[in-house]
């Protein structure tokens, strides 16, 4: 590597020139290149990059690449000032942070990675480049190479000159890709690869000079010299980021493109102006609209000045079309659905449209095409914008959205929808107003904040390939979330806020894989209702003896990367599951009520959460055909059924009573792996508990590694499965049995006139008025009431049956206990142990029962 500043400038790294000469001192690690003198020349030839092993791993993370380090440690490779990023974490060779897979090669490999390219394995003439692939970069996303510099000259620099050799080492199949260049004076280490704002310079792009019908090495490299001077403003003490991006294309092999022999200098002199200002109001493609009759071309940026309206009347070839304060960009019918590289709306500017019927901003052809993201274009707005839909017509934003300006779309009746392509870099709020039907997300891209305000259908649709990570979705009117994407699952919108409205989550669509899921990453908010509905038929196919491996339709709160502690969500509404839906809860919902209807399941717990943590909910109601699983079930290695112990607490919070209602025909599943703390499932309730349906006890299921012990049954072992923590009995429940019944009348008769044991109204005596209270409250239940209809024991390892022992349930008004007894016939146990159930154990194959996906999130 030869990294230097000529013209007497301080040395930028600890790398010697030929002959061992030094030019100066060192820039600090992870601070970029210190540019200290105007017009000094910085160079980089990349020749210290690794040469071997060819097309193989440079080492397990954190070995391999590490950003911006002058003297990397053993096993690491770095260039001072340079940064690498691909979106997908790669293990185990993802570099220092998982996003930096670096290999050495000559263009013979199509494996996705950044590359130290050379003509041969032994060649010391290297170049820095990349071969993209879906392994490291999702289709339509980009991987980046960047150089970070800091202006330490003490003056503002007004232009820079960049020269480098673009080199192609590999040709994909008919791909003809481009390394797109852009620069930023506002990017930071934290956002240079994500939300930072960049200015594109087409003259510094490198497009592959060789296109072949099939993938092949094109070594020796095809070289294209590239150079341009760019006018800009670089304030002292601030950073400049030079970035090359490579977009992952769909259904094609990618080129191997690289940069080499880089030279950079910056000057106080103004560079050639790349900006053309509007001269008058007029059509965007008419030369007279612009100063000096400058017809729009790809080398210039075009600014609309205050008082001017420039109307886009076709595909706009300029690098940027910018509305300054007081300037207006208008899209006409002729510009509807036409390509445009970038629209920027500054504060005080505006963007309007005069299209009759459906309106598309940007290329209609690229609206949902994930393979050509770099050609899609961008809308960056600091100004709030408003789009008014015609009756029954759509508004489609086909440009990538960025900036902090809010966007209001006023939909107009049935069939009037908003279509969003990519809002992953938008920090404002998109508001879907009016009376329209749907907001459709048509690419696998995040969104920032979307408010659903329509009084129409008000449905948010994950369509096409949408499978996003991140986003805040707020319903200010009743609405729906529809998993209609072709992808396996909807992954992690960050927040859903129902306010006080009702939201239906539709998981009824059919998919070819086992992942029919909607995963909410962080937070439920609001006091409304969320109704999660699945399919009319059982998708698992297990009921008919099938083995298709498909799961139930899953709604998950929290992810597999959940912290070991439990976050408290503020949601205080009702969350309901119906129709072959499984709800998995890995966060607390202290103010919420959970309702489980026919063919639905609610799971509590997850292996990533510490066993000592208690899951807290306001109320749970399980109706006929529903299942409560205290603990988490999922298949593990070898298709074994694994479980995870959990502690469930029903708490009195935010107006919830802390009650548990298990209805007729319901099923409750609990597990036992030992007698110690956190070795069996438990339920505590601050409110009343009503028992009915079936209790299934799973003994020693195949447990997750390190989670549970093996339980060896011992006669007399007692498991307090359900315990009341704060119950107050009805006034006429004199014997505290949990029910006002004939036994309480007997207590009243005995106490009449003599003791206060039958004093229901607390006046100090037992008299006729207390009898009236008993009459009014007759049949009232409190504490633990009712009984399970049956007890079923699954004993896959045969420990209970082999020991000649069985389980017996006994109940008081405040506790439900499971006791280990002899398997011989048992006599009835008198009150207050009112539940008299003895279960024969049922040895089961480990693979039996309901099947889950092998993945846990």
JSON list of N, CA and C in Angstrom, two decimals, residues 609-641:
[
{"chain": "A", "resi": 609, "resn": "UNK", "atom": "N", "xyz": [-35.16, -16.41, 27.04]},
{"chain": "A", "resi": 609, "resn": "UNK", "atom": "CA", "xyz": [-35.48, -15.63, 28.24]},
{"chain": "A", "resi": 609, "resn": "UNK", "atom": "C", "xyz": [-35.07, -16.42, 29.47]},
{"chain": "A", "resi": 610, "resn": "UNK", "atom": "N", "xyz": [-34.47, -15.74, 30.44]},
{"chain": "A", "resi": 610, "resn": "UNK", "atom": "CA", "xyz": [-34.01, -16.41, 31.65]},
{"chain": "A", "resi": 610, "resn": "UNK", "atom": "C", "xyz": [-35.16, -17.13, 32.37]},
{"chain": "A", "resi": 611, "resn": "UNK", "atom": "N", "xyz": [-34.85, -18.32, 32.89]},
{"chain": "A", "resi": 611, "resn": "UNK", "atom": "CA", "xyz": [-35.87, -19.10, 33.58]},
{"chain": "A", "resi": 611, "resn": "UNK", "atom": "C", "xyz": [-36.43, -18.38, 34.79]},
{"chain": "A", "resi": 612, "resn": "UNK", "atom": "N", "xyz": [-35.66, -17.49, 35.38]},
{"chain": "A", "resi": 612, "resn": "UNK", "atom": "CA", "xyz": [-36.11, -16.80, 36.59]},
{"chain": "A", "resi": 612, "resn": "UNK", "atom": "C", "xyz": [-37.13, -15.71, 36.30]},
{"chain": "A", "resi": 613, "resn": "UNK", "atom": "N", "xyz": [-37.37, -15.40, 35.05]},
{"chain": "A", "resi": 613, "resn": "UNK", "atom": "CA", "xyz": [-38.29, -14.32, 34.71]},
{"chain": "A", "resi": 613, "resn": "UNK", "atom": "C", "xyz": [-39.72, -14.84, 34.65]},
{"chain": "A", "resi": 614, "resn": "UNK", "atom": "N", "xyz": [-40.65, -14.00, 35.10]},
{"chain": "A", "resi": 614, "resn": "UNK", "atom": "CA", "xyz": [-42.07, -14.35, 35.11]},
{"chain": "A", "resi": 614, "resn": "UNK", "atom": "C", "xyz": [-42.79, -13.56, 34.02]},
{"chain": "A", "resi": 615, "resn": "UNK", "atom": "N", "xyz": [-43.60, -14.27, 33.24]},
{"chain": "A", "resi": 615, "resn": "UNK", "atom": "CA", "xyz": [-44.39, -13.62, 32.18]},
{"chain": "A", "resi": 615, "resn": "UNK", "atom": "C", "xyz": [-45.69, -13.11, 32.79]},
{"chain": "A", "resi": 616, "resn": "UNK", "atom": "N", "xyz": [-45.97, -11.82, 32.61]},
{"chain": "A", "resi": 616, "resn": "UNK", "atom": "CA", "xyz": [-47.09, -11.19, 33.29]},
{"chain": "A", "resi": 616, "resn": "UNK", "atom": "C", "xyz": [-48.12, -10.69, 32.27]},
{"chain": "A", "resi": 617, "resn": "UNK", "atom": "N", "xyz": [-49.38, -11.07, 32.52]},
{"chain": "A", "resi": 617, "resn": "UNK", "atom": "CA", "xyz": [-50.49, -10.63, 31.68]},
{"chain": "A", "resi": 617, "resn": "UNK", "atom": "C", "xyz": [-51.66, -10.23, 32.57]},
{"chain": "A", "resi": 618, "resn": "UNK", "atom": "N", "xyz": [-52.55, -9.41, 32.02]},
{"chain": "A", "resi": 618, "resn": "UNK", "atom": "CA", "xyz": [-53.67, -8.93, 32.82]},
{"chain": "A", "resi": 618, "resn": "UNK", "atom": "C", "xyz": [-54.74, -9.98, 33.04]},
{"chain": "A", "resi": 619, "resn": "UNK", "atom": "N", "xyz": [-55.19, -10.62, 31.95]},
{"chain": "A", "resi": 619, "resn": "UNK", "atom": "CA", "xyz": [-56.19, -11.68, 32.05]},
{"chain": "A", "resi": 619, "resn": "UNK", "atom": "C", "xyz": [-55.98, -12.65, 30.88]},
{"chain": "A", "resi": 620, "resn": "UNK", "atom": "N", "xyz": [-56.35, -13.91, 31.09]},
{"chain": "A", "resi": 620, "resn": "UNK", "atom": "CA", "xyz": [-56.35, -14.89, 30.01]},
{"chain": "A", "resi": 620, "resn": "UNK", "atom": "C", "xyz": [-57.67, -15.63, 30.05]},
{"chain": "A", "resi": 621, "resn": "UNK", "atom": "N", "xyz": [-58.29, -15.75, 28.87]},
{"chain": "A", "resi": 621, "resn": "UNK", "atom": "CA", "xyz": [-59.54, -16.50, 28.73]},
{"chain": "A", "resi": 621, "resn": "UNK", "atom": "C", "xyz": [-59.37, -17.49, 27.59]},
{"chain": "A", "resi": 622, "resn": "UNK", "atom": "N", "xyz": [-59.52, -18.78, 27.89]},
{"chain": "A", "resi": 622, "resn": "UNK", "atom": "CA", "xyz": [-59.38, -19.82, 26.88]},
{"chain": "A", "resi": 622, "resn": "UNK", "atom": "C", "xyz": [-60.75, -20.45, 26.67]},
{"chain": "A", "resi": 623, "resn": "UNK", "atom": "N", "xyz": [-61.28, -20.32, 25.47]},
{"chain": "A", "resi": 623, "resn": "UNK", "atom": "CA", "xyz": [-62.62, -20.80, 25.17]},
{"chain": "A", "resi": 623, "resn": "UNK", "atom": "C", "xyz": [-62.59, -22.21, 24.57]},
{"chain": "A", "resi": 624, "resn": "UNK", "atom": "N", "xyz": [-63.75, -22.73, 24.26]},
{"chain": "A", "resi": 624, "resn": "UNK", "atom": "CA", "xyz": [-63.89, -24.09, 23.73]},
{"chain": "A", "resi": 624, "resn": "UNK", "atom": "C", "xyz": [-63.00, -24.29, 22.50]},
{"chain": "A", "resi": 625, "resn": "UNK", "atom": "N", "xyz": [-62.14, -25.31, 22.55]},
{"chain": "A", "resi": 625, "resn": "UNK", "atom": "CA", "xyz": [-61.25, -25.61, 21.44]},
{"chain": "A", "resi": 625, "resn": "UNK", "atom": "C", "xyz": [-59.94, -24.88, 21.48]},
{"chain": "A", "resi": 626, "resn": "UNK", "atom": "N", "xyz": [-59.76, -23.97, 22.43]},
{"chain": "A", "resi": 626, "resn": "UNK", "atom": "CA", "xyz": [-58.51, -23.23, 22.54]},
{"chain": "A", "resi": 626, "resn": "UNK", "atom": "C", "xyz": [-57.53, -23.92, 23.48]},
{"chain": "A", "resi": 627, "resn": "UNK", "atom": "N", "xyz": [-56.26, -23.55, 23.36]},
{"chain": "A", "resi": 627, "resn": "UNK", "atom": "CA", "xyz": [-55.20, -24.18, 24.17]},
{"chain": "A", "resi": 627, "resn": "UNK", "atom": "C", "xyz": [-54.30, -23.12, 24.77]},
{"chain": "A", "resi": 628, "resn": "UNK", "atom": "N", "xyz": [-54.04, -23.26, 26.08]},
{"chain": "A", "resi": 628, "resn": "UNK", "atom": "CA", "xyz": [-53.03, -22.46, 26.77]},
{"chain": "A", "resi": 628, "resn": "UNK", "atom": "C", "xyz": [-51.84, -23.35, 27.04]},
{"chain": "A", "resi": 629, "resn": "UNK", "atom": "N", "xyz": [-50.68, -23.00, 26.49]},
{"chain": "A", "resi": 629, "resn": "UNK", "atom": "CA", "xyz": [-49.44, -23.72, 26.78]},
{"chain": "A", "resi": 629, "resn": "UNK", "atom": "C", "xyz": [-48.58, -22.86, 27.68]},
{"chain": "A", "resi": 630, "resn": "UNK", "atom": "N", "xyz": [-48.44, -23.28, 28.93]},
{"chain": "A", "resi": 630, "resn": "UNK", "atom": "CA", "xyz": [-47.55, -22.57, 29.85]},
{"chain": "A", "resi": 630, "resn": "UNK", "atom": "C", "xyz": [-46.16, -23.13, 29.59]},
{"chain": "A", "resi": 631, "resn": "UNK", "atom": "N", "xyz": [-45.35, -22.39, 28.91]},
{"chain": "A", "resi": 631, "resn": "UNK", "atom": "CA", "xyz": [-44.08, -22.91, 28.39]},
{"chain": "A", "resi": 631, "resn": "UNK", "atom": "C", "xyz": [-44.11, -22.84, 26.89]},
{"chain": "A", "resi": 632, "resn": "UNK", "atom": "N", "xyz": [-42.99, -23.14, 26.30]},
{"chain": "A", "resi": 632, "resn": "UNK", "atom": "CA", "xyz": [-42.83, -22.97, 24.85]},
{"chain": "A", "resi": 632, "resn": "UNK", "atom": "C", "xyz": [-42.49, -24.31, 24.24]},
{"chain": "A", "resi": 633, "resn": "UNK", "atom": "N", "xyz": [-43.19, -24.66, 23.16]},
{"chain": "A", "resi": 633, "resn": "UNK", "atom": "CA", "xyz": [-42.93, -25.92, 22.47]},
{"chain": "A", "resi": 633, "resn": "UNK", "atom": "C", "xyz": [-42.40, -25.64, 21.08]},
{"chain": "A", "resi": 634, "resn": "UNK", "atom": "N", "xyz": [-41.36, -26.34, 20.69]},
{"chain": "A", "resi": 634, "resn": "UNK", "atom": "CA", "xyz": [-40.84, -26.25, 19.33]},
{"chain": "A", "resi": 634, "resn": "UNK", "atom": "C", "xyz": [-40.04, -27.50, 19.04]},
{"chain": "A", "resi": 635, "resn": "UNK", "atom": "N", "xyz": [-39.97, -27.87, 17.77]},
{"chain": "A", "resi": 635, "resn": "UNK", "atom": "CA", "xyz": [-39.17, -29.05, 17.43]},
{"chain": "A", "resi": 635, "resn": "UNK", "atom": "C", "xyz": [-37.70, -28.69, 17.46]},
{"chain": "A", "resi": 636, "resn": "UNK", "atom": "N", "xyz": [-36.89, -29.64, 17.88]},
{"chain": "A", "resi": 636, "resn": "UNK", "atom": "CA", "xyz": [-35.45, -29.45, 17.91]},
{"chain": "A", "resi": 636, "resn": "UNK", "atom": "C", "xyz": [-34.81, -30.55, 17.09]},
{"chain": "A", "resi": 637, "resn": "UNK", "atom": "N", "xyz": [-33.51, -30.79, 17.25]},
{"chain": "A", "resi": 637, "resn": "UNK", "atom": "CA", "xyz": [-32.79, -31.73, 16.41]},
{"chain": "A", "resi": 637, "resn": "UNK", "atom": "C", "xyz": [-33.49, -33.08, 16.38]},
{"chain": "A", "resi": 638, "resn": "UNK", "atom": "N", "xyz": [-33.57, -33.66, 15.17]},
{"chain": "A", "resi": 638, "resn": "UNK", "atom": "CA", "xyz": [-34.17, -34.97, 15.02]},
{"chain": "A", "resi": 638, "resn": "UNK", "atom": "C", "xyz": [-35.67, -34.96, 15.12]},
{"chain": "A", "resi": 639, "resn": "UNK", "atom": "N", "xyz": [-36.30, -33.82, 14.91]},
{"chain": "A", "resi": 639, "resn": "UNK", "atom": "CA", "xyz": [-37.76, -33.68, 14.96]},
{"chain": "A", "resi": 639, "resn": "UNK", "atom": "C", "xyz": [-38.33, -34.02, 16.33]},
{"chain": "A", "resi": 640, "resn": "UNK", "atom": "N", "xyz": [-37.51, -33.92, 17.39]},
{"chain": "A", "resi": 640, "resn": "UNK", "atom": "CA", "xyz": [-37.99, -34.15, 18.74]},
{"chain": "A", "resi": 640, "resn": "UNK", "atom": "C", "xyz": [-38.81, -32.94, 19.19]},
{"chain": "A", "resi": 641, "resn": "UNK", "atom": "N", "xyz": [-39.77, -33.20, 20.04]},
{"chain": "A", "resi": 641, "resn": "UNK", "atom": "CA", "xyz": [-40.54, -32.10, 20.60]},
{"chain": "A", "resi": 641, "resn": "UNK", "atom": "C", "xyz": [-39.82, -31.60, 21.86]}
]
